[in-house]
Amino acid sequence: MPRPEVLDRIKETEDEADDIVAEAEQEAEALIEEAREEAEEIRQQAREEAEEIAQERLEDARAEIEEERERILAEGDEQREALEAQAADQRDEVIDRVTDLFEEAVHAQT
């Protein structure tokens, strides 16, 4: 092969290699960009899932608190009713005792 043809062939091969490298760099950049977009989608999905889980936990906690509140209120109502019943049962005794003390005090003054 004559020398100018060899140089031309080398030049063509170098140009082809440059084209291959440039194309590979573009493909690499496209793949990197695609990976970044996919990573952002995954992060966004993870954020949304975390928010959903947090919301569910909050709702569960509120439900538990409401159940506990209702239990405490019911217990308080039961205790109030028991105290009212006890007071009603003792009312007649207290009235009798106070009346006796009053009568004794009146008799003691006369």
mmCIF file with all atom_site columns, C-alpha atoms in Angstrom:
data_model
loop_
_atom_site.group_PDB
_atom_site.id
_atom_site.type_symbol
_atom_site.label_atom_id
_atom_site.label_alt_id
_atom_site.label_comp_id
_atom_site.label_asym_id
_atom_site.label_entity_id
_atom_site.label_seq_id
_atom_site.pdbx_PDB_ins_code
_atom_site.Cartn_x
_atom_site.Cartn_y
_atom_site.Cartn_z
_atom_site.occupancy
_atom_site.B_iso_or_equiv
_atom_site.pdbx_formal_charge
_atom_site.auth_seq_id
_atom_site.auth_comp_id
_atom_site.auth_asym_id
_atom_site.auth_atom_id
_atom_site.pdbx_PDB_model_num
ATOM 1   C CA . MET A 1 1   ? 0.000   0.000  0.000   1.00 0.00 ? 1   MET A CA 1
ATOM 2   C CA . PRO A 1 2   ? 1.435   3.344  -0.931  1.00 0.00 ? 2   PRO A CA 1
ATOM 3   C CA . ARG A 1 3   ? 2.195   5.739  1.803   1.00 0.00 ? 3   ARG A CA 1
ATOM 4   C CA . PRO A 1 4   ? -0.523  8.372  1.133   1.00 0.00 ? 4   PRO A CA 1
ATOM 5   C CA . GLU A 1 5   ? -3.153  5.622  1.136   1.00 0.00 ? 5   GLU A CA 1
ATOM 6   C CA . VAL A 1 6   ? -1.862  4.301  4.454   1.00 0.00 ? 6   VAL A CA 1
ATOM 7   C CA . LEU A 1 7   ? -2.036  7.787  5.944   1.00 0.00 ? 7   LEU A CA 1
ATOM 8   C CA . ASP A 1 8   ? -5.547  8.244  4.557   1.00 0.00 ? 8   ASP A CA 1
ATOM 9   C CA . ARG A 1 9   ? -6.577  4.887  6.000   1.00 0.00 ? 9   ARG A CA 1
ATOM 10  C CA . ILE A 1 10  ? -5.078  5.825  9.389   1.00 0.00 ? 10  ILE A CA 1
ATOM 11  C CA . LYS A 1 11  ? -6.907  9.164  9.274   1.00 0.00 ? 11  LYS A CA 1
ATOM 12  C CA . GLU A 1 12  ? -10.188 7.424  8.407   1.00 0.00 ? 12  GLU A CA 1
ATOM 13  C CA . THR A 1 13  ? -9.687  4.949  11.252  1.00 0.00 ? 13  THR A CA 1
ATOM 14  C CA . GLU A 1 14  ? -8.935  7.782  13.693  1.00 0.00 ? 14  GLU A CA 1
ATOM 15  C CA . ASP A 1 15  ? -12.053 9.636  12.510  1.00 0.00 ? 15  ASP A CA 1
ATOM 16  C CA . GLU A 1 16  ? -14.110 6.477  12.978  1.00 0.00 ? 16  GLU A CA 1
ATOM 17  C CA . ALA A 1 17  ? -12.604 6.007  16.444  1.00 0.00 ? 17  ALA A CA 1
ATOM 18  C CA . ASP A 1 18  ? -13.419 9.636  17.301  1.00 0.00 ? 18  ASP A CA 1
ATOM 19  C CA . ASP A 1 19  ? -16.993 9.100  16.106  1.00 0.00 ? 19  ASP A CA 1
ATOM 20  C CA . ILE A 1 20  ? -17.274 5.905  18.174  1.00 0.00 ? 20  ILE A CA 1
ATOM 21  C CA . VAL A 1 21  ? -15.923 7.682  21.260  1.00 0.00 ? 21  VAL A CA 1
ATOM 22  C CA . ALA A 1 22  ? -18.253 10.666 20.744  1.00 0.00 ? 22  ALA A CA 1
ATOM 23  C CA . GLU A 1 23  ? -21.226 8.361  20.274  1.00 0.00 ? 23  GLU A CA 1
ATOM 24  C CA . ALA A 1 24  ? -20.252 6.353  23.373  1.00 0.00 ? 24  ALA A CA 1
ATOM 25  C CA . GLU A 1 25  ? -19.952 9.580  25.394  1.00 0.00 ? 25  GLU A CA 1
ATOM 26  C CA . GLN A 1 26  ? -23.424 10.684 24.230  1.00 0.00 ? 26  GLN A CA 1
ATOM 27  C CA . GLU A 1 27  ? -24.862 7.300  25.129  1.00 0.00 ? 27  GLU A CA 1
ATOM 28  C CA . ALA A 1 28  ? -23.156 7.441  28.514  1.00 0.00 ? 28  ALA A CA 1
ATOM 29  C CA . GLU A 1 29  ? -24.559 10.922 29.176  1.00 0.00 ? 29  GLU A CA 1
ATOM 30  C CA . ALA A 1 30  ? -28.029 9.742  28.116  1.00 0.00 ? 30  ALA A CA 1
ATOM 31  C CA . LEU A 1 31  ? -27.767 6.724  30.427  1.00 0.00 ? 31  LEU A CA 1
ATOM 32  C CA . ILE A 1 32  ? -26.575 8.903  33.305  1.00 0.00 ? 32  ILE A CA 1
ATOM 33  C CA . GLU A 1 33  ? -29.466 11.325 32.771  1.00 0.00 ? 33  GLU A CA 1
ATOM 34  C CA . GLU A 1 34  ? -31.915 8.433  32.602  1.00 0.00 ? 34  GLU A CA 1
ATOM 35  C CA . ALA A 1 35  ? -30.469 6.993  35.822  1.00 0.00 ? 35  ALA A CA 1
ATOM 36  C CA . ARG A 1 36  ? -30.785 10.397 37.525  1.00 0.00 ? 36  ARG A CA 1
ATOM 37  C CA . GLU A 1 37  ? -34.416 10.688 36.469  1.00 0.00 ? 37  GLU A CA 1
ATOM 38  C CA . GLU A 1 38  ? -35.133 7.160  37.661  1.00 0.00 ? 38  GLU A CA 1
ATOM 39  C CA . ALA A 1 39  ? -33.408 7.870  40.979  1.00 0.00 ? 39  ALA A CA 1
ATOM 40  C CA . GLU A 1 40  ? -35.511 11.015 41.426  1.00 0.00 ? 40  GLU A CA 1
ATOM 41  C CA . GLU A 1 41  ? -38.668 9.020  40.698  1.00 0.00 ? 41  GLU A CA 1
ATOM 42  C CA . ILE A 1 42  ? -37.618 6.428  43.287  1.00 0.00 ? 42  ILE A CA 1
ATOM 43  C CA . ARG A 1 43  ? -36.893 9.168  45.855  1.00 0.00 ? 43  ARG A CA 1
ATOM 44  C CA . GLN A 1 44  ? -40.265 10.787 45.164  1.00 0.00 ? 44  GLN A CA 1
ATOM 45  C CA . GLN A 1 45  ? -42.047 7.453  45.478  1.00 0.00 ? 45  GLN A CA 1
ATOM 46  C CA . ALA A 1 46  ? -40.205 6.757  48.745  1.00 0.00 ? 46  ALA A CA 1
ATOM 47  C CA . ARG A 1 47  ? -41.240 10.196 50.071  1.00 0.00 ? 47  ARG A CA 1
ATOM 48  C CA . GLU A 1 48  ? -44.860 9.549  49.158  1.00 0.00 ? 48  GLU A CA 1
ATOM 49  C CA . GLU A 1 49  ? -44.810 6.111  50.763  1.00 0.00 ? 49  GLU A CA 1
ATOM 50  C CA . ALA A 1 50  ? -43.191 7.538  53.896  1.00 0.00 ? 50  ALA A CA 1
ATOM 51  C CA . GLU A 1 51  ? -45.865 10.244 54.082  1.00 0.00 ? 51  GLU A CA 1
ATOM 52  C CA . GLU A 1 52  ? -48.603 7.626  53.672  1.00 0.00 ? 52  GLU A CA 1
ATOM 53  C CA . ILE A 1 53  ? -47.093 5.482  56.426  1.00 0.00 ? 53  ILE A CA 1
ATOM 54  C CA . ALA A 1 54  ? -46.740 8.512  58.696  1.00 0.00 ? 54  ALA A CA 1
ATOM 55  C CA . GLN A 1 55  ? -50.363 9.492  58.004  1.00 0.00 ? 55  GLN A CA 1
ATOM 56  C CA . GLU A 1 56  ? -51.551 5.952  58.756  1.00 0.00 ? 56  GLU A CA 1
ATOM 57  C CA . ARG A 1 57  ? -49.591 5.907  62.014  1.00 0.00 ? 57  ARG A CA 1
ATOM 58  C CA . LEU A 1 58  ? -51.021 9.284  62.966  1.00 0.00 ? 58  LEU A CA 1
ATOM 59  C CA . GLU A 1 59  ? -54.552 8.097  62.245  1.00 0.00 ? 59  GLU A CA 1
ATOM 60  C CA . ASP A 1 60  ? -53.938 4.910  64.259  1.00 0.00 ? 60  ASP A CA 1
ATOM 61  C CA . ALA A 1 61  ? -52.571 6.955  67.168  1.00 0.00 ? 61  ALA A CA 1
ATOM 62  C CA . ARG A 1 62  ? -55.575 9.288  67.042  1.00 0.00 ? 62  ARG A CA 1
ATOM 63  C CA . ALA A 1 63  ? -57.927 6.311  67.048  1.00 0.00 ? 63  ALA A CA 1
ATOM 64  C CA . GLU A 1 64  ? -56.128 4.820  70.059  1.00 0.00 ? 64  GLU A CA 1
ATOM 65  C CA . ILE A 1 65  ? -56.268 8.151  71.865  1.00 0.00 ? 65  ILE A CA 1
ATOM 66  C CA . GLU A 1 66  ? -59.989 8.472  71.138  1.00 0.00 ? 66  GLU A CA 1
ATOM 67  C CA . GLU A 1 67  ? -60.617 4.936  72.420  1.00 0.00 ? 67  GLU A CA 1
ATOM 68  C CA . GLU A 1 68  ? -58.664 5.705  75.599  1.00 0.00 ? 68  GLU A CA 1
ATOM 69  C CA . ARG A 1 69  ? -60.554 8.979  76.008  1.00 0.00 ? 69  ARG A CA 1
ATOM 70  C CA . GLU A 1 70  ? -63.893 7.205  75.668  1.00 0.00 ? 70  GLU A CA 1
ATOM 71  C CA . ARG A 1 71  ? -62.796 4.549  78.179  1.00 0.00 ? 71  ARG A CA 1
ATOM 72  C CA . ILE A 1 72  ? -61.700 7.192  80.691  1.00 0.00 ? 72  ILE A CA 1
ATOM 73  C CA . LEU A 1 73  ? -64.941 9.139  80.249  1.00 0.00 ? 73  LEU A CA 1
ATOM 74  C CA . ALA A 1 74  ? -67.010 5.985  80.716  1.00 0.00 ? 74  ALA A CA 1
ATOM 75  C CA . GLU A 1 75  ? -65.026 5.087  83.821  1.00 0.00 ? 75  GLU A CA 1
ATOM 76  C CA . GLY A 1 76  ? -65.526 8.622  85.159  1.00 0.00 ? 76  GLY A CA 1
ATOM 77  C CA . ASP A 1 77  ? -69.261 8.402  84.504  1.00 0.00 ? 77  ASP A CA 1
ATOM 78  C CA . GLU A 1 78  ? -69.430 5.090  86.378  1.00 0.00 ? 78  GLU A CA 1
ATOM 79  C CA . GLN A 1 79  ? -67.543 6.540  89.339  1.00 0.00 ? 79  GLN A CA 1
ATOM 80  C CA . ARG A 1 80  ? -69.773 9.637  89.386  1.00 0.00 ? 80  ARG A CA 1
ATOM 81  C CA . GLU A 1 81  ? -72.889 7.501  89.311  1.00 0.00 ? 81  GLU A CA 1
ATOM 82  C CA . ALA A 1 82  ? -71.548 5.328  92.133  1.00 0.00 ? 82  ALA A CA 1
ATOM 83  C CA . LEU A 1 83  ? -70.754 8.411  94.225  1.00 0.00 ? 83  LEU A CA 1
ATOM 84  C CA . GLU A 1 84  ? -74.196 9.881  93.546  1.00 0.00 ? 84  GLU A CA 1
ATOM 85  C CA . ALA A 1 85  ? -75.836 6.604  94.560  1.00 0.00 ? 85  ALA A CA 1
ATOM 86  C CA . GLN A 1 86  ? -73.711 6.421  97.713  1.00 0.00 ? 86  GLN A CA 1
ATOM 87  C CA . ALA A 1 87  ? -74.564 10.024 98.554  1.00 0.00 ? 87  ALA A CA 1
ATOM 88  C CA . ALA A 1 88  ? -78.270 9.349  97.991  1.00 0.00 ? 88  ALA A CA 1
ATOM 89  C CA . ASP A 1 89  ? -78.088 6.282  100.237 1.00 0.00 ? 89  ASP A CA 1
ATOM 90  C CA . GLN A 1 90  ? -76.444 8.307  103.011 1.00 0.00 ? 90  GLN A CA 1
ATOM 91  C CA . ARG A 1 91  ? -78.662 11.351 102.612 1.00 0.00 ? 91  ARG A CA 1
ATOM 92  C CA . ASP A 1 92  ? -81.388 10.166 104.927 1.00 0.00 ? 92  ASP A CA 1
ATOM 93  C CA . GLU A 1 93  ? -78.797 9.178  107.560 1.00 0.00 ? 93  GLU A CA 1
ATOM 94  C CA . VAL A 1 94  ? -77.136 12.584 107.322 1.00 0.00 ? 94  VAL A CA 1
ATOM 95  C CA . ILE A 1 95  ? -80.474 14.374 107.580 1.00 0.00 ? 95  ILE A CA 1
ATOM 96  C CA . ASP A 1 96  ? -81.381 12.313 110.628 1.00 0.00 ? 96  ASP A CA 1
ATOM 97  C CA . ARG A 1 97  ? -77.994 12.936 112.258 1.00 0.00 ? 97  ARG A CA 1
ATOM 98  C CA . VAL A 1 98  ? -78.101 16.689 111.594 1.00 0.00 ? 98  VAL A CA 1
ATOM 99  C CA . THR A 1 99  ? -81.667 16.844 112.926 1.00 0.00 ? 99  THR A CA 1
ATOM 100 C CA . ASP A 1 100 ? -80.613 14.977 116.088 1.00 0.00 ? 100 ASP A CA 1
ATOM 101 C CA . LEU A 1 101 ? -77.656 17.319 116.616 1.00 0.00 ? 101 LEU A CA 1
ATOM 102 C CA . PHE A 1 102 ? -79.904 20.342 116.096 1.00 0.00 ? 102 PHE A CA 1
ATOM 103 C CA . GLU A 1 103 ? -82.469 19.063 118.556 1.00 0.00 ? 103 GLU A CA 1
ATOM 104 C CA . GLU A 1 104 ? -79.739 18.325 121.116 1.00 0.00 ? 104 GLU A CA 1
ATOM 105 C CA . ALA A 1 105 ? -78.376 21.812 120.680 1.00 0.00 ? 105 ALA A CA 1
ATOM 106 C CA . VAL A 1 106 ? -81.838 23.332 121.101 1.00 0.00 ? 106 VAL A CA 1
ATOM 107 C CA . HIS A 1 107 ? -82.525 21.247 124.214 1.00 0.00 ? 107 HIS A CA 1
ATOM 108 C CA . ALA A 1 108 ? -79.155 22.093 125.635 1.00 0.00 ? 108 ALA A CA 1
ATOM 109 C CA . GLN A 1 109 ? -80.010 25.811 125.445 1.00 0.00 ? 109 GLN A CA 1
ATOM 110 C CA . THR A 1 110 ? -83.299 25.468 127.236 1.00 0.00 ? 110 THR A CA 1
#
